[in-house]
Structure formats: structure tokens, C-alpha cells
Amino acid sequence: MKRIVATLWALIMSFSLFAQNYSELNGLFQNSTVLNKHYVGFSLYDLASKQYVYGQNEDKHFTPASNTKVFTLYTALKLIGDSIPAIAYVERGDSLIFWGTGDPTFLHPKFKDEKVFQFLRDSNKKLYYSSAKSQEPFYRNGWSVEDYEYYYQPEVSVFPMYGNVILFKEKSGKLVLSPKYFDSHISHKDDTTSRFLIHRDYGSNKMDYNSVPLPKEYINEKPFHVSDSLIQALLQDTLHRSVGLVELPLPMDAKVLHSEKTSEVIREMMLPSDNFLAEQLNMVASFVKNRSFQTKSLRQQMQDDFYRFFPDTIELRDGSGLSSYNKFTPRAMVTLLNWIHSDIPDEQTKLHLFPAGGLEGTLKGVYPTPGGKAFVWAKTGTINSVHCQSGYIITKQGRRYAFSFLNNNFMGSAGPIRKEMVKIVTHIYENF
């Protein structure tokens, strides 16, 4: 009898403590002078009990910005396999014909695998690059076309090289371009605006820079405009050998050469929130599943196979979150995070894919790190009037939660909202 009473008392105290924590968390939302000025959605999910613990507008739709990349992470895990398919190729007589797969890592400065480069450079056969049409525009629905010059919006392509950007650096007082192929595409313009500027014409690779002195240690990136002839020229310039250009269907007996580990490309996408890698991972997934580059069809297939089981409908138009047409609910996001949690049994492997709060990527310096350790791992997302975080919390008591914190339609800087989010997530860490 005493044991039963003790058990009941423990349950009552546990429920009472939970109710108190719930009430305090609710108070943080209701009494926030920052959060009450805009549209806020929040969902907290207990990964052990498989229950939604707390929500604010958790069934309402929000623009998620780069939180969309969590869907790309899931797509890559489900479809791509352990390593990225880099090129498809066949050998026919004295010729080696190769096709792009959407692999973003070829000659990308963040990735060091050189298997494809060495394979093509060292082949004793004549090289032919076979164009494969992506069947989609190089920008996704809802992107800002006027941002075509900015580093965060490279063109999506079938055979990316150098991250589809040109690197500009000051070296010994001179402007240096990488790849050097583009040296002949840039010219000086007699213009004395307030600061040093480089401009690229839309739809071409014609560039100019103004007359303002080049700043010391200047560094910048600009996307280049992709075409089959440019890919051919860059390949020849890089490999130092002739590369022919053909347009042939991909044969069923084509072999595939692989490059980087998929998990490392995902991590490089997630930590700095790389839009280019996100879009190209969708291209790779489309190639693997359908041997085509129709990411709209891929998203519909993911909807039919997985996302239809969400508690709420979602709308995805890209893989990076640049599109303002993307819409999902906090509750759908924590459901996805729970699926990822279930698919990756090893906790460190899972958390390695997300920025660690206070320590890495877009969350570096944002959260406190008790004892030098993170307690939150989350993907951020920010575009105009949107600031979001979704990921995982390990509390001081060792409980595991998935959460999604979405903010839309605010005015001004995201800074005050970020601080309020940190305050609430830290409260969960300390009290749940």
C-alpha cells in the first residue's frame, strides 16, 4: 500500500511540475513585448514519449526561409545514398562521354575530393561532355531575380563547377579572379561611385568594375551565368585538354563515379546555410530517383511517399528556402524532425548535421554553452520579415525534444527576435 501511495505521489508531483513548467513557458510567449508584435508559431515535441508538449499557432502556415533545408536534408538521406554520384559516363571506342548528375562538389573550394578531376584528366580517351537539360529554369519559383549578382543565389545547373561562382580577391593591390578563365570577361568602367563595385550583366558573364580604389583584403563572390559552352570552356581550361560538346541521351549501361560523402555535403549545407548546396542536392536526388532533373516532380514524389502523413499540409517550391512561396506549419516541421531522429539512431551522427548552438555555423555565439557544451542543435532561416529556428534540444535533465520556432511579418531587424528565441529555448533547457 505504501508503495502505491508513493508512486501516486510521485506521479502527482511530476504532473504538478510539468503543469508549472507549461505555465511558465506559456507566460514567456504571452508576456513577450517582442513576440506579440508579429505572427509567431511554435511547437515542442517530446522525442521519448512521441507527444506534442506545447504549441503556439502550431497548426498555422508560415514562410520558413532556410528551415526548408531540413526537408532537403531528409530528401538527401532518403534518396541519395552514402556518397554523391558525381558523373555518369560510358566508354565507346576511343571516346569517354560523361554527363552531369547535379553534384555540387566538383572543384568546389569547400570540398577536396579530386576523383572526378583526376579521372577526366588522366583518361587516355577523347573527352566529350554531354549536355543534359534540367527541364527547369535556373531559378526556382518565388526567387528574387534582381538578386542574381549575390553570392547566396547561384544558378542551379546540371554540371556545377567551382560552386557556380567567381571568387574575387585583392592580391598585392590587384584584383584576382578564380577561376582565371573569367579574366577576359571583366573590364574597367569609368565610374566613381562611393565604394568599389563589381557588376555582372544579367544573362551573360560580361562584368565591369568601377574606378574606386580596390580595398585591401577585398574578397567577394558572384554567381556566373551557366551555359553548355561555358561548362565546356571551363572543363578545357581546368583539365588542360580538349573536351567535346555533344547532346546524347544517358544510356542505361552508364557507370557512375562517386565523390564526397553525402553526410558531409549535408553538413556543409546546414551549418552556413548554403543555398547552392541545397538546390543541387535536390538535383542529385532527382537524378538518383528519376534519372532526370525535374525537382518539382521530385518534391511531389516526396509529398506522395512521406509528407502526406504530416498532420498539416505543406507547400515546397525549392530546396533552399529562398522562395517566399514555401509554407509549412511548426507541427509539420517537428514531425519531420522526429522522422530524422528515428532514421538516424546514433544521436551524435544526427546532431552533427545541425549547427550546434553557441559553437557552429549560423548559431555560433548565439546561445550560451554551459560547460563548453551545446544544448540546442538547430537550422536557422532568415529572409525579409522572416526569422526561424527548428531543431533539437537536450535539456539539463537529459530529456530530448524537437522544436520549431517560426516568426513571420515583423518589421526591422531580426536581432530582438533572435534574443527572445534564445531566452525561451534556454528556459526549456533549464526547466524541462
JSON list of C-alpha atoms in Angstrom, two decimals, residues 119-344:
[
{"chain": "A", "resi": 119, "resn": "PHE", "atom": "CA", "xyz": [39.54, 10.57, -63.72]},
{"chain": "A", "resi": 120, "resn": "LEU", "atom": "CA", "xyz": [38.88, 13.03, -66.55]},
{"chain": "A", "resi": 121, "resn": "ARG", "atom": "CA", "xyz": [42.38, 14.49, -66.63]},
{"chain": "A", "resi": 122, "resn": "ASP", "atom": "CA", "xyz": [44.13, 11.12, -66.73]},
{"chain": "A", "resi": 123, "resn": "SER", "atom": "CA", "xyz": [41.83, 9.32, -69.18]},
{"chain": "A", "resi": 124, "resn": "ASN", "atom": "CA", "xyz": [43.59, 8.19, -72.35]},
{"chain": "A", "resi": 125, "resn": "LYS", "atom": "CA", "xyz": [40.38, 8.64, -74.33]},
{"chain": "A", "resi": 126, "resn": "LYS", "atom": "CA", "xyz": [38.88, 11.65, -76.06]},
{"chain": "A", "resi": 127, "resn": "LEU", "atom": "CA", "xyz": [36.56, 13.51, -73.69]},
{"chain": "A", "resi": 128, "resn": "TYR", "atom": "CA", "xyz": [33.01, 14.52, -74.56]},
{"chain": "A", "resi": 129, "resn": "TYR", "atom": "CA", "xyz": [30.67, 16.35, -72.21]},
{"chain": "A", "resi": 130, "resn": "SER", "atom": "CA", "xyz": [27.06, 15.51, -72.99]},
{"chain": "A", "resi": 131, "resn": "SER", "atom": "CA", "xyz": [24.61, 18.27, -72.24]},
{"chain": "A", "resi": 132, "resn": "ALA", "atom": "CA", "xyz": [21.61, 17.25, -70.15]},
{"chain": "A", "resi": 133, "resn": "LYS", "atom": "CA", "xyz": [18.78, 19.75, -69.95]},
{"chain": "A", "resi": 134, "resn": "SER", "atom": "CA", "xyz": [17.48, 20.43, -66.45]},
{"chain": "A", "resi": 135, "resn": "GLN", "atom": "CA", "xyz": [13.88, 20.88, -67.72]},
{"chain": "A", "resi": 136, "resn": "GLU", "atom": "CA", "xyz": [13.52, 23.73, -65.21]},
{"chain": "A", "resi": 137, "resn": "PRO", "atom": "CA", "xyz": [14.69, 27.37, -65.10]},
{"chain": "A", "resi": 138, "resn": "PHE", "atom": "CA", "xyz": [17.97, 28.06, -63.31]},
{"chain": "A", "resi": 139, "resn": "TYR", "atom": "CA", "xyz": [15.97, 29.93, -60.63]},
{"chain": "A", "resi": 140, "resn": "ARG", "atom": "CA", "xyz": [13.12, 28.41, -58.65]},
{"chain": "A", "resi": 141, "resn": "ASN", "atom": "CA", "xyz": [9.60, 29.81, -58.24]},
{"chain": "A", "resi": 142, "resn": "GLY", "atom": "CA", "xyz": [9.50, 32.74, -55.85]},
{"chain": "A", "resi": 143, "resn": "TRP", "atom": "CA", "xyz": [13.16, 33.72, -56.11]},
{"chain": "A", "resi": 144, "resn": "SER", "atom": "CA", "xyz": [14.15, 37.38, -56.47]},
{"chain": "A", "resi": 145, "resn": "VAL", "atom": "CA", "xyz": [15.59, 37.70, -59.97]},
{"chain": "A", "resi": 146, "resn": "GLU", "atom": "CA", "xyz": [17.18, 41.05, -59.04]},
{"chain": "A", "resi": 147, "resn": "ASP", "atom": "CA", "xyz": [19.44, 39.16, -56.60]},
{"chain": "A", "resi": 148, "resn": "TYR", "atom": "CA", "xyz": [21.20, 37.36, -59.48]},
{"chain": "A", "resi": 149, "resn": "GLU", "atom": "CA", "xyz": [24.54, 39.01, -58.62]},
{"chain": "A", "resi": 150, "resn": "TYR", "atom": "CA", "xyz": [24.61, 37.99, -54.97]},
{"chain": "A", "resi": 151, "resn": "TYR", "atom": "CA", "xyz": [26.71, 35.06, -53.75]},
{"chain": "A", "resi": 152, "resn": "TYR", "atom": "CA", "xyz": [23.77, 33.42, -51.97]},
{"chain": "A", "resi": 153, "resn": "GLN", "atom": "CA", "xyz": [21.81, 32.85, -55.20]},
{"chain": "A", "resi": 154, "resn": "PRO", "atom": "CA", "xyz": [23.95, 30.92, -57.72]},
{"chain": "A", "resi": 155, "resn": "GLU", "atom": "CA", "xyz": [22.22, 29.38, -60.71]},
{"chain": "A", "resi": 156, "resn": "VAL", "atom": "CA", "xyz": [21.03, 25.78, -60.38]},
{"chain": "A", "resi": 157, "resn": "SER", "atom": "CA", "xyz": [22.67, 23.57, -63.00]},
{"chain": "A", "resi": 158, "resn": "VAL", "atom": "CA", "xyz": [23.27, 20.01, -64.15]},
{"chain": "A", "resi": 159, "resn": "PHE", "atom": "CA", "xyz": [27.08, 20.16, -64.06]},
{"chain": "A", "resi": 160, "resn": "PRO", "atom": "CA", "xyz": [28.17, 22.70, -61.43]},
{"chain": "A", "resi": 161, "resn": "MET", "atom": "CA", "xyz": [31.79, 23.84, -61.24]},
{"chain": "A", "resi": 162, "resn": "TYR", "atom": "CA", "xyz": [33.50, 26.00, -58.62]},
{"chain": "A", "resi": 163, "resn": "GLY", "atom": "CA", "xyz": [30.20, 26.30, -56.76]},
{"chain": "A", "resi": 164, "resn": "ASN", "atom": "CA", "xyz": [28.88, 28.22, -59.80]},
{"chain": "A", "resi": 165, "resn": "VAL", "atom": "CA", "xyz": [30.54, 31.39, -58.50]},
{"chain": "A", "resi": 166, "resn": "ILE", "atom": "CA", "xyz": [33.56, 33.53, -59.35]},
{"chain": "A", "resi": 167, "resn": "LEU", "atom": "CA", "xyz": [35.85, 34.44, -56.46]},
{"chain": "A", "resi": 168, "resn": "PHE", "atom": "CA", "xyz": [37.26, 37.99, -56.48]},
{"chain": "A", "resi": 169, "resn": "LYS", "atom": "CA", "xyz": [40.21, 38.80, -54.20]},
{"chain": "A", "resi": 170, "resn": "GLU", "atom": "CA", "xyz": [42.69, 41.61, -53.70]},
{"chain": "A", "resi": 171, "resn": "LYS", "atom": "CA", "xyz": [46.27, 40.40, -54.01]},
{"chain": "A", "resi": 172, "resn": "SER", "atom": "CA", "xyz": [49.23, 42.79, -53.99]},
{"chain": "A", "resi": 173, "resn": "GLY", "atom": "CA", "xyz": [46.94, 45.64, -54.97]},
{"chain": "A", "resi": 174, "resn": "LYS", "atom": "CA", "xyz": [45.43, 43.79, -57.93]},
{"chain": "A", "resi": 175, "resn": "LEU", "atom": "CA", "xyz": [42.05, 42.17, -58.47]},
{"chain": "A", "resi": 176, "resn": "VAL", "atom": "CA", "xyz": [42.46, 38.41, -58.89]},
{"chain": "A", "resi": 177, "resn": "LEU", "atom": "CA", "xyz": [39.69, 36.17, -60.23]},
{"chain": "A", "resi": 178, "resn": "SER", "atom": "CA", "xyz": [39.20, 32.46, -59.69]},
{"chain": "A", "resi": 179, "resn": "PRO", "atom": "CA", "xyz": [38.75, 30.67, -61.98]},
{"chain": "A", "resi": 180, "resn": "LYS", "atom": "CA", "xyz": [41.15, 32.70, -64.10]},
{"chain": "A", "resi": 181, "resn": "TYR", "atom": "CA", "xyz": [39.12, 31.86, -67.18]},
{"chain": "A", "resi": 182, "resn": "PHE", "atom": "CA", "xyz": [36.93, 34.88, -66.38]},
{"chain": "A", "resi": 183, "resn": "ASP", "atom": "CA", "xyz": [39.83, 37.37, -66.59]},
{"chain": "A", "resi": 184, "resn": "SER", "atom": "CA", "xyz": [38.83, 38.11, -70.18]},
{"chain": "A", "resi": 185, "resn": "HIS", "atom": "CA", "xyz": [35.22, 38.77, -69.18]},
{"chain": "A", "resi": 186, "resn": "ILE", "atom": "CA", "xyz": [35.82, 41.75, -66.90]},
{"chain": "A", "resi": 187, "resn": "SER", "atom": "CA", "xyz": [36.70, 45.32, -67.83]},
{"chain": "A", "resi": 188, "resn": "HIS", "atom": "CA", "xyz": [37.20, 48.69, -66.16]},
{"chain": "A", "resi": 189, "resn": "LYS", "atom": "CA", "xyz": [34.35, 51.20, -66.12]},
{"chain": "A", "resi": 190, "resn": "ASP", "atom": "CA", "xyz": [34.97, 54.92, -65.63]},
{"chain": "A", "resi": 191, "resn": "ASP", "atom": "CA", "xyz": [32.65, 55.36, -62.67]},
{"chain": "A", "resi": 192, "resn": "THR", "atom": "CA", "xyz": [33.40, 56.86, -59.25]},
{"chain": "A", "resi": 193, "resn": "THR", "atom": "CA", "xyz": [30.58, 55.69, -57.02]},
{"chain": "A", "resi": 194, "resn": "SER", "atom": "CA", "xyz": [31.08, 55.74, -53.27]},
{"chain": "A", "resi": 195, "resn": "ARG", "atom": "CA", "xyz": [32.66, 52.30, -52.98]},
{"chain": "A", "resi": 196, "resn": "PHE", "atom": "CA", "xyz": [34.38, 49.65, -55.06]},
{"chain": "A", "resi": 197, "resn": "LEU", "atom": "CA", "xyz": [31.82, 47.64, -57.03]},
{"chain": "A", "resi": 198, "resn": "ILE", "atom": "CA", "xyz": [31.83, 44.77, -59.48]},
{"chain": "A", "resi": 199, "resn": "HIS", "atom": "CA", "xyz": [28.81, 44.34, -61.74]},
{"chain": "A", "resi": 200, "resn": "ARG", "atom": "CA", "xyz": [27.75, 41.41, -63.93]},
{"chain": "A", "resi": 201, "resn": "ASP", "atom": "CA", "xyz": [25.15, 41.75, -66.66]},
{"chain": "A", "resi": 202, "resn": "TYR", "atom": "CA", "xyz": [22.08, 39.57, -66.27]},
{"chain": "A", "resi": 203, "resn": "GLY", "atom": "CA", "xyz": [22.04, 36.63, -68.67]},
{"chain": "A", "resi": 204, "resn": "SER", "atom": "CA", "xyz": [25.73, 36.86, -69.56]},
{"chain": "A", "resi": 205, "resn": "ASN", "atom": "CA", "xyz": [29.18, 36.84, -67.95]},
{"chain": "A", "resi": 206, "resn": "LYS", "atom": "CA", "xyz": [30.12, 40.34, -69.06]},
{"chain": "A", "resi": 207, "resn": "MET", "atom": "CA", "xyz": [31.45, 42.14, -65.97]},
{"chain": "A", "resi": 208, "resn": "ASP", "atom": "CA", "xyz": [32.95, 45.51, -65.08]},
{"chain": "A", "resi": 209, "resn": "TYR", "atom": "CA", "xyz": [34.43, 47.24, -62.03]},
{"chain": "A", "resi": 210, "resn": "ASN", "atom": "CA", "xyz": [34.44, 50.93, -61.21]},
{"chain": "A", "resi": 211, "resn": "SER", "atom": "CA", "xyz": [37.22, 53.48, -60.63]},
{"chain": "A", "resi": 212, "resn": "VAL", "atom": "CA", "xyz": [37.13, 53.44, -56.83]},
{"chain": "A", "resi": 213, "resn": "PRO", "atom": "CA", "xyz": [40.44, 52.07, -55.44]},
{"chain": "A", "resi": 214, "resn": "LEU", "atom": "CA", "xyz": [40.41, 48.34, -54.69]},
{"chain": "A", "resi": 215, "resn": "PRO", "atom": "CA", "xyz": [40.18, 47.88, -50.89]},
{"chain": "A", "resi": 216, "resn": "LYS", "atom": "CA", "xyz": [42.96, 45.94, -49.20]},
{"chain": "A", "resi": 217, "resn": "GLU", "atom": "CA", "xyz": [41.97, 42.32, -48.45]},
{"chain": "A", "resi": 218, "resn": "TYR", "atom": "CA", "xyz": [38.87, 42.71, -50.63]},
{"chain": "A", "resi": 219, "resn": "ILE", "atom": "CA", "xyz": [37.02, 39.43, -51.15]},
{"chain": "A", "resi": 220, "resn": "ASN", "atom": "CA", "xyz": [33.71, 38.77, -52.86]},
{"chain": "A", "resi": 221, "resn": "GLU", "atom": "CA", "xyz": [31.83, 36.10, -54.78]},
{"chain": "A", "resi": 222, "resn": "LYS", "atom": "CA", "xyz": [29.42, 36.49, -57.67]},
{"chain": "A", "resi": 223, "resn": "PRO", "atom": "CA", "xyz": [27.48, 33.77, -59.49]},
{"chain": "A", "resi": 224, "resn": "PHE", "atom": "CA", "xyz": [28.33, 33.21, -63.12]},
{"chain": "A", "resi": 225, "resn": "HIS", "atom": "CA", "xyz": [25.76, 32.56, -65.84]},
{"chain": "A", "resi": 226, "resn": "VAL", "atom": "CA", "xyz": [25.79, 28.87, -66.76]},
{"chain": "A", "resi": 227, "resn": "SER", "atom": "CA", "xyz": [25.66, 27.54, -70.32]},
{"chain": "A", "resi": 228, "resn": "ASP", "atom": "CA", "xyz": [26.81, 24.35, -72.03]},
{"chain": "A", "resi": 229, "resn": "SER", "atom": "CA", "xyz": [29.51, 26.26, -73.89]},
{"chain": "A", "resi": 230, "resn": "LEU", "atom": "CA", "xyz": [30.78, 27.75, -70.62]},
{"chain": "A", "resi": 231, "resn": "ILE", "atom": "CA", "xyz": [30.95, 24.30, -68.98]},
{"chain": "A", "resi": 232, "resn": "GLN", "atom": "CA", "xyz": [32.91, 23.05, -71.97]},
{"chain": "A", "resi": 233, "resn": "ALA", "atom": "CA", "xyz": [35.29, 26.02, -71.80]},
{"chain": "A", "resi": 234, "resn": "LEU", "atom": "CA", "xyz": [35.82, 25.72, -68.04]},
{"chain": "A", "resi": 235, "resn": "LEU", "atom": "CA", "xyz": [36.49, 21.99, -68.34]},
{"chain": "A", "resi": 236, "resn": "GLN", "atom": "CA", "xyz": [39.09, 22.59, -71.05]},
{"chain": "A", "resi": 237, "resn": "ASP", "atom": "CA", "xyz": [40.68, 25.41, -69.08]},
{"chain": "A", "resi": 238, "resn": "THR", "atom": "CA", "xyz": [40.83, 23.29, -65.91]},
{"chain": "A", "resi": 239, "resn": "LEU", "atom": "CA", "xyz": [41.81, 19.92, -67.38]},
{"chain": "A", "resi": 240, "resn": "HIS", "atom": "CA", "xyz": [44.23, 21.43, -69.92]},
{"chain": "A", "resi": 241, "resn": "ARG", "atom": "CA", "xyz": [42.90, 19.19, -72.64]},
{"chain": "A", "resi": 242, "resn": "SER", "atom": "CA", "xyz": [40.24, 19.21, -75.33]},
{"chain": "A", "resi": 243, "resn": "VAL", "atom": "CA", "xyz": [36.64, 18.46, -74.33]},
{"chain": "A", "resi": 244, "resn": "GLY", "atom": "CA", "xyz": [33.99, 17.99, -77.00]},
{"chain": "A", "resi": 245, "resn": "LEU", "atom": "CA", "xyz": [30.36, 19.03, -76.55]},
{"chain": "A", "resi": 246, "resn": "VAL", "atom": "CA", "xyz": [27.60, 16.61, -77.54]},
{"chain": "A", "resi": 247, "resn": "GLU", "atom": "CA", "xyz": [23.95, 16.06, -76.67]},
{"chain": "A", "resi": 248, "resn": "LEU", "atom": "CA", "xyz": [23.17, 12.38, -76.17]},
{"chain": "A", "resi": 249, "resn": "PRO", "atom": "CA", "xyz": [20.61, 10.53, -74.03]},
{"chain": "A", "resi": 250, "resn": "LEU", "atom": "CA", "xyz": [22.00, 8.88, -70.93]},
{"chain": "A", "resi": 251, "resn": "PRO", "atom": "CA", "xyz": [22.31, 5.15, -71.72]},
{"chain": "A", "resi": 252, "resn": "MET", "atom": "CA", "xyz": [21.08, 2.55, -69.25]},
{"chain": "A", "resi": 253, "resn": "ASP", "atom": "CA", "xyz": [24.55, 0.98, -69.05]},
{"chain": "A", "resi": 254, "resn": "ALA", "atom": "CA", "xyz": [26.24, 4.22, -67.96]},
{"chain": "A", "resi": 255, "resn": "LYS", "atom": "CA", "xyz": [28.58, 3.85, -64.99]},
{"chain": "A", "resi": 256, "resn": "VAL", "atom": "CA", "xyz": [28.56, 6.31, -62.10]},
{"chain": "A", "resi": 257, "resn": "LEU", "atom": "CA", "xyz": [31.61, 7.75, -60.38]},
{"chain": "A", "resi": 258, "resn": "HIS", "atom": "CA", "xyz": [31.02, 8.99, -56.83]},
{"chain": "A", "resi": 259, "resn": "SER", "atom": "CA", "xyz": [32.62, 11.87, -54.94]},
{"chain": "A", "resi": 260, "resn": "GLU", "atom": "CA", "xyz": [32.03, 13.22, -51.42]},
{"chain": "A", "resi": 261, "resn": "LYS", "atom": "CA", "xyz": [30.17, 11.60, -48.53]},
{"chain": "A", "resi": 262, "resn": "THR", "atom": "CA", "xyz": [26.56, 12.71, -48.59]},
{"chain": "A", "resi": 263, "resn": "SER", "atom": "CA", "xyz": [26.59, 13.47, -44.86]},
{"chain": "A", "resi": 264, "resn": "GLU", "atom": "CA", "xyz": [29.48, 15.93, -45.26]},
{"chain": "A", "resi": 265, "resn": "VAL", "atom": "CA", "xyz": [27.74, 17.77, -48.09]},
{"chain": "A", "resi": 266, "resn": "ILE", "atom": "CA", "xyz": [24.58, 17.96, -45.96]},
{"chain": "A", "resi": 267, "resn": "ARG", "atom": "CA", "xyz": [26.57, 19.34, -43.04]},
{"chain": "A", "resi": 268, "resn": "GLU", "atom": "CA", "xyz": [28.21, 21.96, -45.26]},
{"chain": "A", "resi": 269, "resn": "MET", "atom": "CA", "xyz": [24.73, 22.93, -46.46]},
{"chain": "A", "resi": 270, "resn": "MET", "atom": "CA", "xyz": [23.31, 23.14, -42.94]},
{"chain": "A", "resi": 271, "resn": "LEU", "atom": "CA", "xyz": [26.00, 24.94, -40.94]},
{"chain": "A", "resi": 272, "resn": "PRO", "atom": "CA", "xyz": [26.48, 28.09, -43.05]},
{"chain": "A", "resi": 273, "resn": "SER", "atom": "CA", "xyz": [23.03, 27.66, -44.68]},
{"chain": "A", "resi": 274, "resn": "ASP", "atom": "CA", "xyz": [24.35, 27.21, -48.21]},
{"chain": "A", "resi": 275, "resn": "ASN", "atom": "CA", "xyz": [21.56, 27.73, -50.76]},
{"chain": "A", "resi": 276, "resn": "PHE", "atom": "CA", "xyz": [23.59, 26.41, -53.68]},
{"chain": "A", "resi": 277, "resn": "LEU", "atom": "CA", "xyz": [24.28, 23.07, -51.99]},
{"chain": "A", "resi": 278, "resn": "ALA", "atom": "CA", "xyz": [20.62, 22.75, -51.01]},
{"chain": "A", "resi": 279, "resn": "GLU", "atom": "CA", "xyz": [19.34, 23.19, -54.54]},
{"chain": "A", "resi": 280, "resn": "GLN", "atom": "CA", "xyz": [22.00, 20.93, -56.02]},
{"chain": "A", "resi": 281, "resn": "LEU", "atom": "CA", "xyz": [21.26, 18.16, -53.51]},
{"chain": "A", "resi": 282, "resn": "ASN", "atom": "CA", "xyz": [17.71, 18.20, -54.83]},
{"chain": "A", "resi": 283, "resn": "MET", "atom": "CA", "xyz": [19.09, 17.93, -58.36]},
{"chain": "A", "resi": 284, "resn": "VAL", "atom": "CA", "xyz": [21.22, 14.94, -57.32]},
{"chain": "A", "resi": 285, "resn": "ALA", "atom": "CA", "xyz": [18.25, 13.30, -55.60]},
{"chain": "A", "resi": 286, "resn": "SER", "atom": "CA", "xyz": [16.17, 13.78, -58.75]},
{"chain": "A", "resi": 287, "resn": "PHE", "atom": "CA", "xyz": [18.94, 12.20, -60.83]},
{"chain": "A", "resi": 288, "resn": "VAL", "atom": "CA", "xyz": [19.20, 9.21, -58.48]},
{"chain": "A", "resi": 289, "resn": "LYS", "atom": "CA", "xyz": [15.48, 8.58, -58.29]},
{"chain": "A", "resi": 290, "resn": "ASN", "atom": "CA", "xyz": [14.34, 9.51, -61.81]},
{"chain": "A", "resi": 291, "resn": "ARG", "atom": "CA", "xyz": [17.46, 9.93, -63.99]},
{"chain": "A", "resi": 292, "resn": "SER", "atom": "CA", "xyz": [16.17, 13.42, -64.76]},
{"chain": "A", "resi": 293, "resn": "PHE", "atom": "CA", "xyz": [16.40, 16.92, -63.30]},
{"chain": "A", "resi": 294, "resn": "GLN", "atom": "CA", "xyz": [12.80, 17.77, -62.51]},
{"chain": "A", "resi": 295, "resn": "THR", "atom": "CA", "xyz": [12.86, 18.83, -58.88]},
{"chain": "A", "resi": 296, "resn": "LYS", "atom": "CA", "xyz": [9.20, 19.83, -58.96]},
{"chain": "A", "resi": 297, "resn": "SER", "atom": "CA", "xyz": [8.34, 16.19, -59.71]},
{"chain": "A", "resi": 298, "resn": "LEU", "atom": "CA", "xyz": [10.76, 15.09, -57.00]},
{"chain": "A", "resi": 299, "resn": "ARG", "atom": "CA", "xyz": [9.01, 17.25, -54.41]},
{"chain": "A", "resi": 300, "resn": "GLN", "atom": "CA", "xyz": [5.67, 15.78, -55.46]},
{"chain": "A", "resi": 301, "resn": "GLN", "atom": "CA", "xyz": [7.09, 12.27, -55.06]},
{"chain": "A", "resi": 302, "resn": "MET", "atom": "CA", "xyz": [8.32, 13.14, -51.56]},
{"chain": "A", "resi": 303, "resn": "GLN", "atom": "CA", "xyz": [4.85, 14.50, -50.85]},
{"chain": "A", "resi": 304, "resn": "ASP", "atom": "CA", "xyz": [3.20, 11.28, -52.04]},
{"chain": "A", "resi": 305, "resn": "ASP", "atom": "CA", "xyz": [5.63, 8.99, -50.23]},
{"chain": "A", "resi": 306, "resn": "PHE", "atom": "CA", "xyz": [6.16, 10.88, -46.96]},
{"chain": "A", "resi": 307, "resn": "TYR", "atom": "CA", "xyz": [4.78, 14.37, -46.44]},
{"chain": "A", "resi": 308, "resn": "ARG", "atom": "CA", "xyz": [1.14, 13.35, -46.90]},
{"chain": "A", "resi": 309, "resn": "PHE", "atom": "CA", "xyz": [1.41, 11.77, -43.45]},
{"chain": "A", "resi": 310, "resn": "PHE", "atom": "CA", "xyz": [2.08, 15.15, -41.79]},
{"chain": "A", "resi": 311, "resn": "PRO", "atom": "CA", "xyz": [-0.66, 16.46, -39.50]},
{"chain": "A", "resi": 312, "resn": "ASP", "atom": "CA", "xyz": [-0.87, 19.54, -41.79]},
{"chain": "A", "resi": 313, "resn": "THR", "atom": "CA", "xyz": [-0.43, 20.19, -45.49]},
{"chain": "A", "resi": 314, "resn": "ILE", "atom": "CA", "xyz": [2.77, 21.86, -46.70]},
{"chain": "A", "resi": 315, "resn": "GLU", "atom": "CA", "xyz": [3.92, 23.71, -49.83]},
{"chain": "A", "resi": 316, "resn": "LEU", "atom": "CA", "xyz": [7.51, 23.48, -51.09]},
{"chain": "A", "resi": 317, "resn": "ARG", "atom": "CA", "xyz": [8.79, 25.31, -54.18]},
{"chain": "A", "resi": 318, "resn": "ASP", "atom": "CA", "xyz": [12.55, 24.94, -53.72]},
{"chain": "A", "resi": 319, "resn": "GLY", "atom": "CA", "xyz": [15.18, 23.21, -51.62]},
{"chain": "A", "resi": 320, "resn": "SER", "atom": "CA", "xyz": [16.92, 26.21, -50.07]},
{"chain": "A", "resi": 321, "resn": "GLY", "atom": "CA", "xyz": [14.20, 28.44, -48.66]},
{"chain": "A", "resi": 322, "resn": "LEU", "atom": "CA", "xyz": [14.86, 31.40, -50.94]},
{"chain": "A", "resi": 323, "resn": "SER", "atom": "CA", "xyz": [11.32, 31.09, -52.26]},
{"chain": "A", "resi": 324, "resn": "SER", "atom": "CA", "xyz": [8.69, 33.02, -50.33]},
{"chain": "A", "resi": 325, "resn": "TYR", "atom": "CA", "xyz": [6.12, 30.54, -51.69]},
{"chain": "A", "resi": 326, "resn": "ASN", "atom": "CA", "xyz": [7.27, 27.80, -49.28]},
{"chain": "A", "resi": 327, "resn": "LYS", "atom": "CA", "xyz": [4.78, 27.23, -46.49]},
{"chain": "A", "resi": 328, "resn": "PHE", "atom": "CA", "xyz": [4.60, 24.75, -43.62]},
{"chain": "A", "resi": 329, "resn": "THR", "atom": "CA", "xyz": [3.49, 24.57, -40.01]},
{"chain": "A", "resi": 330, "resn": "PRO", "atom": "CA", "xyz": [5.60, 24.22, -36.85]},
{"chain": "A", "resi": 331, "resn": "ARG", "atom": "CA", "xyz": [3.80, 20.94, -36.21]},
{"chain": "A", "resi": 332, "resn": "ALA", "atom": "CA", "xyz": [4.78, 19.55, -39.62]},
{"chain": "A", "resi": 333, "resn": "MET", "atom": "CA", "xyz": [8.40, 20.53, -39.01]},
{"chain": "A", "resi": 334, "resn": "VAL", "atom": "CA", "xyz": [8.68, 18.76, -35.65]},
{"chain": "A", "resi": 335, "resn": "THR", "atom": "CA", "xyz": [7.10, 15.70, -37.26]},
{"chain": "A", "resi": 336, "resn": "LEU", "atom": "CA", "xyz": [9.87, 15.77, -39.85]},
{"chain": "A", "resi": 337, "resn": "LEU", "atom": "CA", "xyz": [12.49, 16.22, -37.12]},
{"chain": "A", "resi": 338, "resn": "ASN", "atom": "CA", "xyz": [11.04, 13.19, -35.34]},
{"chain": "A", "resi": 339, "resn": "TRP", "atom": "CA", "xyz": [11.36, 11.15, -38.55]},
{"chain": "A", "resi": 340, "resn": "ILE", "atom": "CA", "xyz": [15.00, 12.19, -38.90]},
{"chain": "A", "resi": 341, "resn": "HIS", "atom": "CA", "xyz": [15.52, 11.26, -35.24]},
{"chain": "A", "resi": 342, "resn": "SER", "atom": "CA", "xyz": [14.06, 7.80, -35.91]},
{"chain": "A", "resi": 343, "resn": "ASP", "atom": "CA", "xyz": [16.04, 7.27, -39.12]},
{"chain": "A", "resi": 344, "resn": "ILE", "atom": "CA", "xyz": [19.40, 8.13, -37.52]}
]
